[in-house]
Coordinates of C-alpha atoms in Angstrom, one line a residue:
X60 CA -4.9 1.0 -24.7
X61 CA -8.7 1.5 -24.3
X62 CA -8.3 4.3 -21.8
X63 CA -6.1 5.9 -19.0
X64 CA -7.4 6.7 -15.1
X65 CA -5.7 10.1 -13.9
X66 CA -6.9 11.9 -11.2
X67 CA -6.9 15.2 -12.7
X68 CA -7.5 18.2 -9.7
X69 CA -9.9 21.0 -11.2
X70 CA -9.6 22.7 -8.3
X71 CA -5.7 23.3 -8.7
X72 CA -3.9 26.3 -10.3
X73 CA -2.1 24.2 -12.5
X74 CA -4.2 24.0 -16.0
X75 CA -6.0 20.9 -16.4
X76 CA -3.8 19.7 -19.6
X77 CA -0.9 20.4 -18.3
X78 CA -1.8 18.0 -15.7
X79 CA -2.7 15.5 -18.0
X80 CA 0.2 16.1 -19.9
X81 CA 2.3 15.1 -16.9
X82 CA 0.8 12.3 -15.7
X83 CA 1.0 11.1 -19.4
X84 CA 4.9 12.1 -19.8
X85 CA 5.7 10.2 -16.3
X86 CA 4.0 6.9 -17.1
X87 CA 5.3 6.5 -20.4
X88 CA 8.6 7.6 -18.6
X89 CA 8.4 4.9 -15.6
X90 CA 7.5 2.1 -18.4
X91 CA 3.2 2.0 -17.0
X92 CA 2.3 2.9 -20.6
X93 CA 4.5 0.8 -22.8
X94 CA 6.5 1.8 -25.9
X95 CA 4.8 1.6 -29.0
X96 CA 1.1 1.3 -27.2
X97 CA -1.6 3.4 -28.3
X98 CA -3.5 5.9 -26.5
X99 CA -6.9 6.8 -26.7
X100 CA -8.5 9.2 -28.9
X101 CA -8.8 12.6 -28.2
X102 CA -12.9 12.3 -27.5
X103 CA -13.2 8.7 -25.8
X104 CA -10.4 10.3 -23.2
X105 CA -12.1 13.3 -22.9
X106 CA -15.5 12.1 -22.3
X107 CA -14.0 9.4 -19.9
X108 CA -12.5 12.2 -18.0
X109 CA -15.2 14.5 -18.1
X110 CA -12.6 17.0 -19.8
X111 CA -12.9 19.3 -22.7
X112 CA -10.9 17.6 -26.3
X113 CA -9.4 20.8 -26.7
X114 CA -7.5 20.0 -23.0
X115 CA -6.2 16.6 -24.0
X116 CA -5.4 18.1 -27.9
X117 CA -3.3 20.8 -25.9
X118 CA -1.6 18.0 -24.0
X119 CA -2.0 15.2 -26.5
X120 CA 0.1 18.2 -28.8
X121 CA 2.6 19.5 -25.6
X122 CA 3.8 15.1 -25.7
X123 CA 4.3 15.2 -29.6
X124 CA 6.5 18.1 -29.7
X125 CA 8.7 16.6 -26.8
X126 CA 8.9 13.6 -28.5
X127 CA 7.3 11.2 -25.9
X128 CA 4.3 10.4 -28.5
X129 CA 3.8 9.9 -31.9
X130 CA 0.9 10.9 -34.1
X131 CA 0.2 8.5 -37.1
X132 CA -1.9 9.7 -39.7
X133 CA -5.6 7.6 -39.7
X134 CA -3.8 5.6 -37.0
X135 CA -4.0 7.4 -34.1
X136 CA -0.8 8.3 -31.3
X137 CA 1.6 6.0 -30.3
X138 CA 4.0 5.8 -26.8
X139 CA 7.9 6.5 -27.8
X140 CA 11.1 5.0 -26.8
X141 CA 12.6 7.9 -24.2
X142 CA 15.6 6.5 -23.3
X143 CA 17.4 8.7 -26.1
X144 CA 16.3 12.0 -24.7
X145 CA 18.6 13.8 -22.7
X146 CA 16.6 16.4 -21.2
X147 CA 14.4 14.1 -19.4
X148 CA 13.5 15.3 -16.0
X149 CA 13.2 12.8 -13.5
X150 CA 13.4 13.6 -10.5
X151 CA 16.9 12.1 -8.8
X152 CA 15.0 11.1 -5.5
X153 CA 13.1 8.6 -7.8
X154 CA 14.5 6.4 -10.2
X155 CA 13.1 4.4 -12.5
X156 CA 14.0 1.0 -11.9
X157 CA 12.5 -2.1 -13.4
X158 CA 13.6 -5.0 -11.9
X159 CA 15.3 -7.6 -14.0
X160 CA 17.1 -9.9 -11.9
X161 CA 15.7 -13.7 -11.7
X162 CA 16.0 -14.6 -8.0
X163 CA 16.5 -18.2 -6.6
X164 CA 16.0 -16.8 -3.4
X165 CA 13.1 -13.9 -2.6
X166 CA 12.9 -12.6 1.0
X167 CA 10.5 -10.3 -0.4
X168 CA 8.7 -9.0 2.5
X169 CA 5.2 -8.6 0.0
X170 CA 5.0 -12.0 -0.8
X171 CA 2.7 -14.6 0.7
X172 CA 2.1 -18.1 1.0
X173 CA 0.3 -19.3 -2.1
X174 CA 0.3 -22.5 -2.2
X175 CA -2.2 -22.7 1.1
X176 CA -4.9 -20.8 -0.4
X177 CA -7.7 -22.6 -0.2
X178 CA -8.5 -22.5 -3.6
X179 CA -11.2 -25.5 -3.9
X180 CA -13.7 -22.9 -1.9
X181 CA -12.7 -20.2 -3.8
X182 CA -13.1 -21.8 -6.7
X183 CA -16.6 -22.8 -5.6
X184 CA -18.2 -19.7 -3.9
X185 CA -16.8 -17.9 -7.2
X186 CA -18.9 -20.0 -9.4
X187 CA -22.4 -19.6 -7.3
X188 CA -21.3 -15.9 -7.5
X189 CA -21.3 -16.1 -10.9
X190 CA -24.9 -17.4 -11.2
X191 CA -26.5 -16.4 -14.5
X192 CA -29.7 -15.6 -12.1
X193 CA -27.4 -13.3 -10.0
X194 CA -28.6 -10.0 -12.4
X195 CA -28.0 -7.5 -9.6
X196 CA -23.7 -8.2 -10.1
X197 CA -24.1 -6.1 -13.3
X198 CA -25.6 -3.3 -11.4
X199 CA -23.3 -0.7 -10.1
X200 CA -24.1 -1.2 -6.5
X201 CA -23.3 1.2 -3.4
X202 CA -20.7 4.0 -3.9
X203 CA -18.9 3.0 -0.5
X204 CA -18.9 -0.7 -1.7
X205 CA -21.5 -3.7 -1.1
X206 CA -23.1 -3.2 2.3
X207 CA -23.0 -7.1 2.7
X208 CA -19.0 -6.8 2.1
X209 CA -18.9 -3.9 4.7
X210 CA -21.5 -5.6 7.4
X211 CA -18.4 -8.4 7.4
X212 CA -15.7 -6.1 7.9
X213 CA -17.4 -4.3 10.5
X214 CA -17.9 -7.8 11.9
X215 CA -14.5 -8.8 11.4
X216 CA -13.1 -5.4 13.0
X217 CA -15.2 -5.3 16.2
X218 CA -14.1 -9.2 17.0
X219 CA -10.1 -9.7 16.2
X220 CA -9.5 -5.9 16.1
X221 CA -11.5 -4.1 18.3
X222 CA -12.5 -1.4 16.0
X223 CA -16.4 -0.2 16.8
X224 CA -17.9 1.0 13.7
X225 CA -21.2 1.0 11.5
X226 CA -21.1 -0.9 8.1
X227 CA -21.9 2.8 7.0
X228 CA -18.5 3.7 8.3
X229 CA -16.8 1.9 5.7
X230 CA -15.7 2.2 2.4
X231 CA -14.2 -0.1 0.2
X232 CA -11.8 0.9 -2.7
X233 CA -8.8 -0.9 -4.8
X234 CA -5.7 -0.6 -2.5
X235 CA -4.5 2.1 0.0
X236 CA -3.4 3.9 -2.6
X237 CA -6.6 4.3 -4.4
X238 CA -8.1 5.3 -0.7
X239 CA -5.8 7.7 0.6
X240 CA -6.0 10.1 -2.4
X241 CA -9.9 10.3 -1.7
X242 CA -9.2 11.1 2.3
X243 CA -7.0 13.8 1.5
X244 CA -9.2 15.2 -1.0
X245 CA -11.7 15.2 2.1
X246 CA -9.4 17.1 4.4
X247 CA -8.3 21.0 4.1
X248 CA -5.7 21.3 1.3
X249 CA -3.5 23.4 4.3
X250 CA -3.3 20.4 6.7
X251 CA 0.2 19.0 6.7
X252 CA 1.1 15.6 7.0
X253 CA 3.5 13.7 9.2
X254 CA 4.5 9.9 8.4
X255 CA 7.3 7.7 9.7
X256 CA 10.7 7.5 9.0
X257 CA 11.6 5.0 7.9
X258 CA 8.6 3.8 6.2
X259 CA 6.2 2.7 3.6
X260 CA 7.5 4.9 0.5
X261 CA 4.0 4.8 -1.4
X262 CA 2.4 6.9 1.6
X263 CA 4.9 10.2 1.3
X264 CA 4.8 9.8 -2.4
X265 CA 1.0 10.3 -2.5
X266 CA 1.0 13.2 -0.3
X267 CA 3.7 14.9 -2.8
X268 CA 1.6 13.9 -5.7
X269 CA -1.3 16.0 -4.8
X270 CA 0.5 19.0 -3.5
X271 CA -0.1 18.1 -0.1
X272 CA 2.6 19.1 2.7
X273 CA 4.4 16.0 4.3
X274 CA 7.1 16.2 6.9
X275 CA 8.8 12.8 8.3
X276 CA 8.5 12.2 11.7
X277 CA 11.7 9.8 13.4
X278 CA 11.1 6.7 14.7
X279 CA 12.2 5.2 18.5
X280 CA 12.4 1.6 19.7
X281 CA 8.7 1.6 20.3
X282 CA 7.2 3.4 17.6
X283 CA 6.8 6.9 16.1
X284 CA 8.6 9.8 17.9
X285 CA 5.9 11.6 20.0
X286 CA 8.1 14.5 21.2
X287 CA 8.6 15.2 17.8
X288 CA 5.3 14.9 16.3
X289 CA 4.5 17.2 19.2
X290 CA 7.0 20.2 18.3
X291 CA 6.5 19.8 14.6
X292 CA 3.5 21.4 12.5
X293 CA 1.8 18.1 11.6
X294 CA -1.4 18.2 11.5
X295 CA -2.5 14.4 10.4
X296 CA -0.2 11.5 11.7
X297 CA 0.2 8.4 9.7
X298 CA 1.4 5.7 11.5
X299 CA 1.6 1.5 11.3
X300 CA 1.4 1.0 15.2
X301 CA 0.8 -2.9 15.2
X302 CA 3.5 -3.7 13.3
X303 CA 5.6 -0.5 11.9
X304 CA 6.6 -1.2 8.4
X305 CA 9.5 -1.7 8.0
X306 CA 11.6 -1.8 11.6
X307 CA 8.8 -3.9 12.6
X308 CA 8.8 -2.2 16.2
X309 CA 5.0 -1.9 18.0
X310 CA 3.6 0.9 19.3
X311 CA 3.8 0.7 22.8
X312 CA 0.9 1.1 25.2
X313 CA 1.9 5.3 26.2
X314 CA 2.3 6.4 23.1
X315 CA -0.5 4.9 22.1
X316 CA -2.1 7.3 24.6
X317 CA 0.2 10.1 24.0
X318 CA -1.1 10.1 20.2
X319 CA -4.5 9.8 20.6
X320 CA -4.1 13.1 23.2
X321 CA -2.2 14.8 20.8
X322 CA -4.8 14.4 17.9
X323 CA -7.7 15.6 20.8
X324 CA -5.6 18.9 21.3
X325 CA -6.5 20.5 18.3
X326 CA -9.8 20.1 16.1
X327 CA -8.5 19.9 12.7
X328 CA -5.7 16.6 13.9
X329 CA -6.7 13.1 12.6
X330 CA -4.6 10.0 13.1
X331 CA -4.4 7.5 9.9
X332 CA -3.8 4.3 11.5
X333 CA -2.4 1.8 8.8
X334 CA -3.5 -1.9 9.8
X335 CA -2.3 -3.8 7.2
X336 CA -0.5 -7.2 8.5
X337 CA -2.0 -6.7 11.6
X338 CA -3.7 -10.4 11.6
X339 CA -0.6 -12.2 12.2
X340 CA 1.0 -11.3 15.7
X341 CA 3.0 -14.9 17.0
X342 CA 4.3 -13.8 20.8
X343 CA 1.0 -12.9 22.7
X344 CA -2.6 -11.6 21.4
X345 CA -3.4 -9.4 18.4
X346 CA -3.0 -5.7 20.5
X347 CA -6.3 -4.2 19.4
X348 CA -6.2 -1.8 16.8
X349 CA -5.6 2.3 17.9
X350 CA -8.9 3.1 16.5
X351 CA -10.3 1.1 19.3
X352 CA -9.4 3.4 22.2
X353 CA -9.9 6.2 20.4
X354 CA -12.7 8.9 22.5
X355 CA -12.6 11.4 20.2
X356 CA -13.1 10.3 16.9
X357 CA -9.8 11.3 15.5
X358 CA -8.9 7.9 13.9
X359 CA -9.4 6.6 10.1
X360 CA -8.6 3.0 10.2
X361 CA -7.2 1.5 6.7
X362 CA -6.3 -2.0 6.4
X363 CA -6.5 -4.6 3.4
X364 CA -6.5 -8.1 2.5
X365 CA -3.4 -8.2 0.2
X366 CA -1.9 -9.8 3.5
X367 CA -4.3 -11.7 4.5
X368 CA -5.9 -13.5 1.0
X369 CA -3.7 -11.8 -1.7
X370 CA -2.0 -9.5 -2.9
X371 CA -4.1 -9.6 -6.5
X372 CA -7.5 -9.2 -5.2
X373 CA -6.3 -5.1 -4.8
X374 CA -9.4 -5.0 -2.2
X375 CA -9.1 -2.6 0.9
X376 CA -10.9 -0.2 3.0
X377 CA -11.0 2.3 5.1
X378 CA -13.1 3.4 8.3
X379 CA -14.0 6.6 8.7
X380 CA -15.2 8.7 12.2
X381 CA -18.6 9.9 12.2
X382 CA -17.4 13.0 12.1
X383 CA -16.2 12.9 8.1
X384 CA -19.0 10.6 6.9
X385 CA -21.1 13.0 5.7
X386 CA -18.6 15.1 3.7
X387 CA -17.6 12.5 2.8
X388 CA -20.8 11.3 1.0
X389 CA -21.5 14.7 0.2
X390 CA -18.0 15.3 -1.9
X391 CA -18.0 11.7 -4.0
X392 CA -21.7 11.6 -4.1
X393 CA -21.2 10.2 -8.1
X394 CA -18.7 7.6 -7.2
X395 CA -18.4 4.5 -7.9
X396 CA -16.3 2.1 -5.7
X397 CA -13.5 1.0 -7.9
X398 CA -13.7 -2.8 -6.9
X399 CA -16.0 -5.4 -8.8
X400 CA -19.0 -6.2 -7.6
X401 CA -18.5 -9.9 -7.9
X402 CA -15.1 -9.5 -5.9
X403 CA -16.9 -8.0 -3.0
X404 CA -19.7 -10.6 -3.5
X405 CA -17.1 -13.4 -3.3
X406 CA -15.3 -12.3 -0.1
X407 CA -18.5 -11.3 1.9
X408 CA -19.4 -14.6 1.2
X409 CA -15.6 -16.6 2.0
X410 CA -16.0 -14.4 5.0
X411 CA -19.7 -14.9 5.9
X412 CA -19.3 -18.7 5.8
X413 CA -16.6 -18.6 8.5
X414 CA -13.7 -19.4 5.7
X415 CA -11.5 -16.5 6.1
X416 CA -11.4 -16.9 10.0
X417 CA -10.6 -20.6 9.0
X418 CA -8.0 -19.5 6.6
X419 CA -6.3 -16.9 8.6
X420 CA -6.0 -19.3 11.7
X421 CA -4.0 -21.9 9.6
X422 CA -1.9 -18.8 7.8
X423 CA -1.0 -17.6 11.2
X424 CA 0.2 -21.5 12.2
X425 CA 1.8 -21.9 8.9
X426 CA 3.4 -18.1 9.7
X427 CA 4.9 -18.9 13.0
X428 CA 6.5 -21.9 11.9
X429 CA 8.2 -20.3 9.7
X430 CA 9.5 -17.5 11.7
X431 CA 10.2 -19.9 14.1
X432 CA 12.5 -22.1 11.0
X433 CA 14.0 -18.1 10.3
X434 CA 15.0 -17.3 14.0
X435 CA 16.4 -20.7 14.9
X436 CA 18.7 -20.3 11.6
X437 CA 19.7 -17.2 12.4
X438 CA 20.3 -17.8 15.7
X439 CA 23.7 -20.0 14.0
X440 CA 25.2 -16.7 13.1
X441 CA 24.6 -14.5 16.8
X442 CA 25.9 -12.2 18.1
X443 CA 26.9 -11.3 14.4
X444 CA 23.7 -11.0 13.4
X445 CA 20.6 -10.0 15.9
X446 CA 17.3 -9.4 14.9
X447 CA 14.3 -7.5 16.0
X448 CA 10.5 -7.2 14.7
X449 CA 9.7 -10.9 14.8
X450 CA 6.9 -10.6 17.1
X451 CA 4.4 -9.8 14.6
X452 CA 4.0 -9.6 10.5
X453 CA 5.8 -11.4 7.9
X454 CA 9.2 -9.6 8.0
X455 CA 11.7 -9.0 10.2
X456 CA 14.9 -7.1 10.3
X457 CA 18.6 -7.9 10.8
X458 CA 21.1 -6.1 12.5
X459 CA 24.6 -7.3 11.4
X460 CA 27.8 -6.5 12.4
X461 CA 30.5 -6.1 9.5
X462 CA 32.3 -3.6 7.6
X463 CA 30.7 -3.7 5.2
X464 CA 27.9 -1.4 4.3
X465 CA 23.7 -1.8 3.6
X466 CA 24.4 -1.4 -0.2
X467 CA 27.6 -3.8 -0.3
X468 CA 25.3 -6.2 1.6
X469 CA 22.5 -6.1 -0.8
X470 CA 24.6 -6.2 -3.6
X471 CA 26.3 -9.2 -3.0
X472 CA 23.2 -11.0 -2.0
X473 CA 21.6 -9.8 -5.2
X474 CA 25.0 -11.6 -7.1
X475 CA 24.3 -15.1 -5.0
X476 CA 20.6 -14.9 -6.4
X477 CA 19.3 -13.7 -3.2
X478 CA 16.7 -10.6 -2.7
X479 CA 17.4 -8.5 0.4
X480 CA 16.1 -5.2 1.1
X481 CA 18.8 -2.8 3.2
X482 CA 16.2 -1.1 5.7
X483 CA 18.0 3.0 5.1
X484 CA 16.4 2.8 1.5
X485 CA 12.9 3.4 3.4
X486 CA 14.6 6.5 5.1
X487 CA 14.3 9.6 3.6
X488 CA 17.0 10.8 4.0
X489 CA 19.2 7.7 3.5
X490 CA 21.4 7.5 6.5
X491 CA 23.9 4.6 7.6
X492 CA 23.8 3.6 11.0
X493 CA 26.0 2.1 13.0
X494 CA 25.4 -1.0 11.9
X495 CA 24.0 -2.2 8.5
X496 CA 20.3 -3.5 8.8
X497 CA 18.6 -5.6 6.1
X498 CA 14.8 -6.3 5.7
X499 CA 13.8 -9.9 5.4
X500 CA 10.5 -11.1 4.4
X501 CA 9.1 -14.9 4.7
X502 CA 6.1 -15.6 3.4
X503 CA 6.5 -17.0 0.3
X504 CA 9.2 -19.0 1.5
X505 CA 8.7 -22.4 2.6
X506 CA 10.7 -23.5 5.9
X507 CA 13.2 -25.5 4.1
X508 CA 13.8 -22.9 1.3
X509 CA 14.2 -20.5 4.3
X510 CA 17.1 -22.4 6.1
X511 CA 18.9 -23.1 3.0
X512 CA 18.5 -19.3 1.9
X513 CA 19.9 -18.4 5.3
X514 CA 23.1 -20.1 4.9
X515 CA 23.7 -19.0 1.9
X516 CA 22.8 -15.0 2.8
X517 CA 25.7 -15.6 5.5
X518 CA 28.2 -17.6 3.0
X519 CA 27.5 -14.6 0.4
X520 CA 28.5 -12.2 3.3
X521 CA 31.6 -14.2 4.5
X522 CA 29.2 -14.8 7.7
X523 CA 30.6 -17.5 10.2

């Protein structure tokens, strides 16, 4: 392993290699760093971290004595096997699960659609990219990203989402979860956070990982609870309110008002509006985006393109109101954006030359069929099974009647070959409804694998 990316907080009470100690301990816990892998040296880690080598001895030393690393003499220190020690503390709340099971059948709601990537194009743009006259790709290039990447987005915002925003505005970076830990380092340390529940698990996870205070906020039919964002002590709101991940609900037209109103009250309140499968909507128009109506500057827009390309390129961004831009510049003036110059090259220019519009107008075609294929099959198996969400995005959720429970469900599908996601293990606090509802995604199903999949979900579950 040449080296390992933590973001170490020098601002925080807790000692810098004791930090780096735990972030060390956990991914060698959770299987990131690998049994038996080598870690840096003491200097090239240091100096890549701008840390003293006394801080990563003391924690380098801290992991040998628990056993989680070796030290080999004129070799270096080596990752252990930890399954053997018994005083591991991981937390209960998160397990460490690494999927094993081979699945015949994956309604995995991430998955896409690869096999209509247009990859002649891709293949071709990549090459001119790749230019040996193209000098300035070795460069660094802008902190917030390539402006030619960011005058498309902003492009691309203003006409299928509404947003209004400078290229200036916008800054790209390798996944939301490389993003949001930069916003929050923007905003006071004493803002707390509110998110819905259920939903995404990365985004609550973040806030806990850098000590910030998060509170979950219910959801209703139409979206996040306003009356009880209102009575809680949130101060930012994250929210999915084109398609809410996962019950798949939309916000609705007054709560979109009541929660831009709610941010306005109060000077310090900002709205993170989460956008991220937003392209595909199948019953009426895209709704434009939150940010759009937004008077007050009180919204930073994130979206990606795992949806929309894929999942690999790890290329997002983020959109933030006048009013943060210049702290923002200010606090990560010696950034670097984390994506690759010839990445941002290559999709300014698929997106330039009018072949992402191309490419999401056939996805969204090739996405409605197969919704459609999924409804119609399901429809064989009402009022037993009902199912909500399918207006927009690539998953939807079921709503089945039957003793048994979520887990039972998934479990049996699981035994059939089939992955199923039971919606309560996005809830925090893991609560059974009335009835059991499961999470189905379809996008890297084709329409036939879909029907047959379906009829064999129901067989599995004694479904008639």
């Amino acid at each position: 392993m040449d080296m390992l990316m933590f973001q170490l907080q020098k601002q925080s009470p807790i000692p810098l290699y004791e930090q780096l100690y735990r972030e060390i301990k956990k991914a060698i816990i959770d299987g990131t760093i690998d049994v038996d892998t080598k870690l840096p040296s003491k200097r090239k880690l240091a100096d890549f971290l701008q840390i003293s080598q006394t801080t990563v001895e003391l924690a380098y030393s801290q992991l040998v004595a628990e056993g989680f690393i070796e030290s080999r003499p004129r070799k270096g220190f080596y990752a252990q096997p930890v399954e053997e020690l018994a005083y591991l503390d991981v937390p209960h709340d998160e397990p460490v699960i690494k999927e094993t099971t081979s699945y015949r059948v994956d309604f995995n709601s991430g998955s896409i659609d690869t096999r209509s990537f247009p990859f002649a194009t891709w293949r071709k743009l990549a090459r001119d990219i790749l230019d040996e006259s193209n000098h300035e790709l070795l460069l660094s290039g802008h902190s917030q990203g390539d402006d030619a990447l960011r005058q498309e987005i902003a492009r691309y915002l203003y006409q299928s989402r509404g947003v209004i925003c400078d290229a200036e505005q916008i800054v790209i970076g390798s996944g939301t979860e490389q993003l949001l830990p930069l916003l929050i380092r923007l905003l006071d340390k004493k803002l707390v956070y509110g998110y819905e529940n259920p939903g995404y698990a990365l985004t609550h996870s973040i806030f806990s990982h850098h000590e910030r205070q998060s509170v979950p906020i219910e959801l209703d039919q139409d979206g996040i609870n306003i009356g009880e964002l209102e009575a809680s002590n949130v101060d930012v709101a994250y929210v999915t309110p084109s398609h809410q991940f996962p019950s798949g609900s939309v916000l609705s037209a007054t709560k979109r008002a009541q929660l831009l109103n709610w941010a306005a009250a109060k000077p310090e309140r900002y709205i993170i509006e989460d956008d991220y499968d937003s392209e595909f909507r199948y019953t009426s128009r895209p709704i434009p985006a939150l940010q759009s109506m937004d008077l007050s500057d009180r919204v930073i827009y994130i979206s990606t393109f795992s949806k929309s390309l894929m999942p690999s390129l790890r290329l997002a961004y983020m959109v933030l109101p006048k009013r943060l831009l210049r702290a923002y510049q200010q606090t990560f003036l010696h950034y670097s954006s984390s994506v690759p110059r010839h990445d941002q090259q290559l999709v300014a220019e698929f997106m330039k030359e009018g072949h992402f519009a191309r490419h999401l107008n056939r996805m969204r075609k090739l996405y409605q069929k197969k919704i459609k294929q999924l409804s119609s099959s399901l429809a064989l198996f009402a009022p037993v099974v009902t199912v909500s969400g399918e207006q927009a995005g690539m998953h939807i959720v079921l709503t089945i009647q039957t003793p048994l429970s979520e887990e039972e469900l998934v479990e049996r599908a699981k035994n059939a070959g089939i992955r199923v996601t039971g919606l309560q293990s996005y809830d925090v606090h893991k609560r059974a409804g009335t009835h059991p509802k499961i999470v189905l995604g379809f996008g890297g199903l084709s329409e036939e694998e879909i029907h047959s999949g379906v009829l064999d979900l129901m067989s599995c579950w004694e479904i008639r």
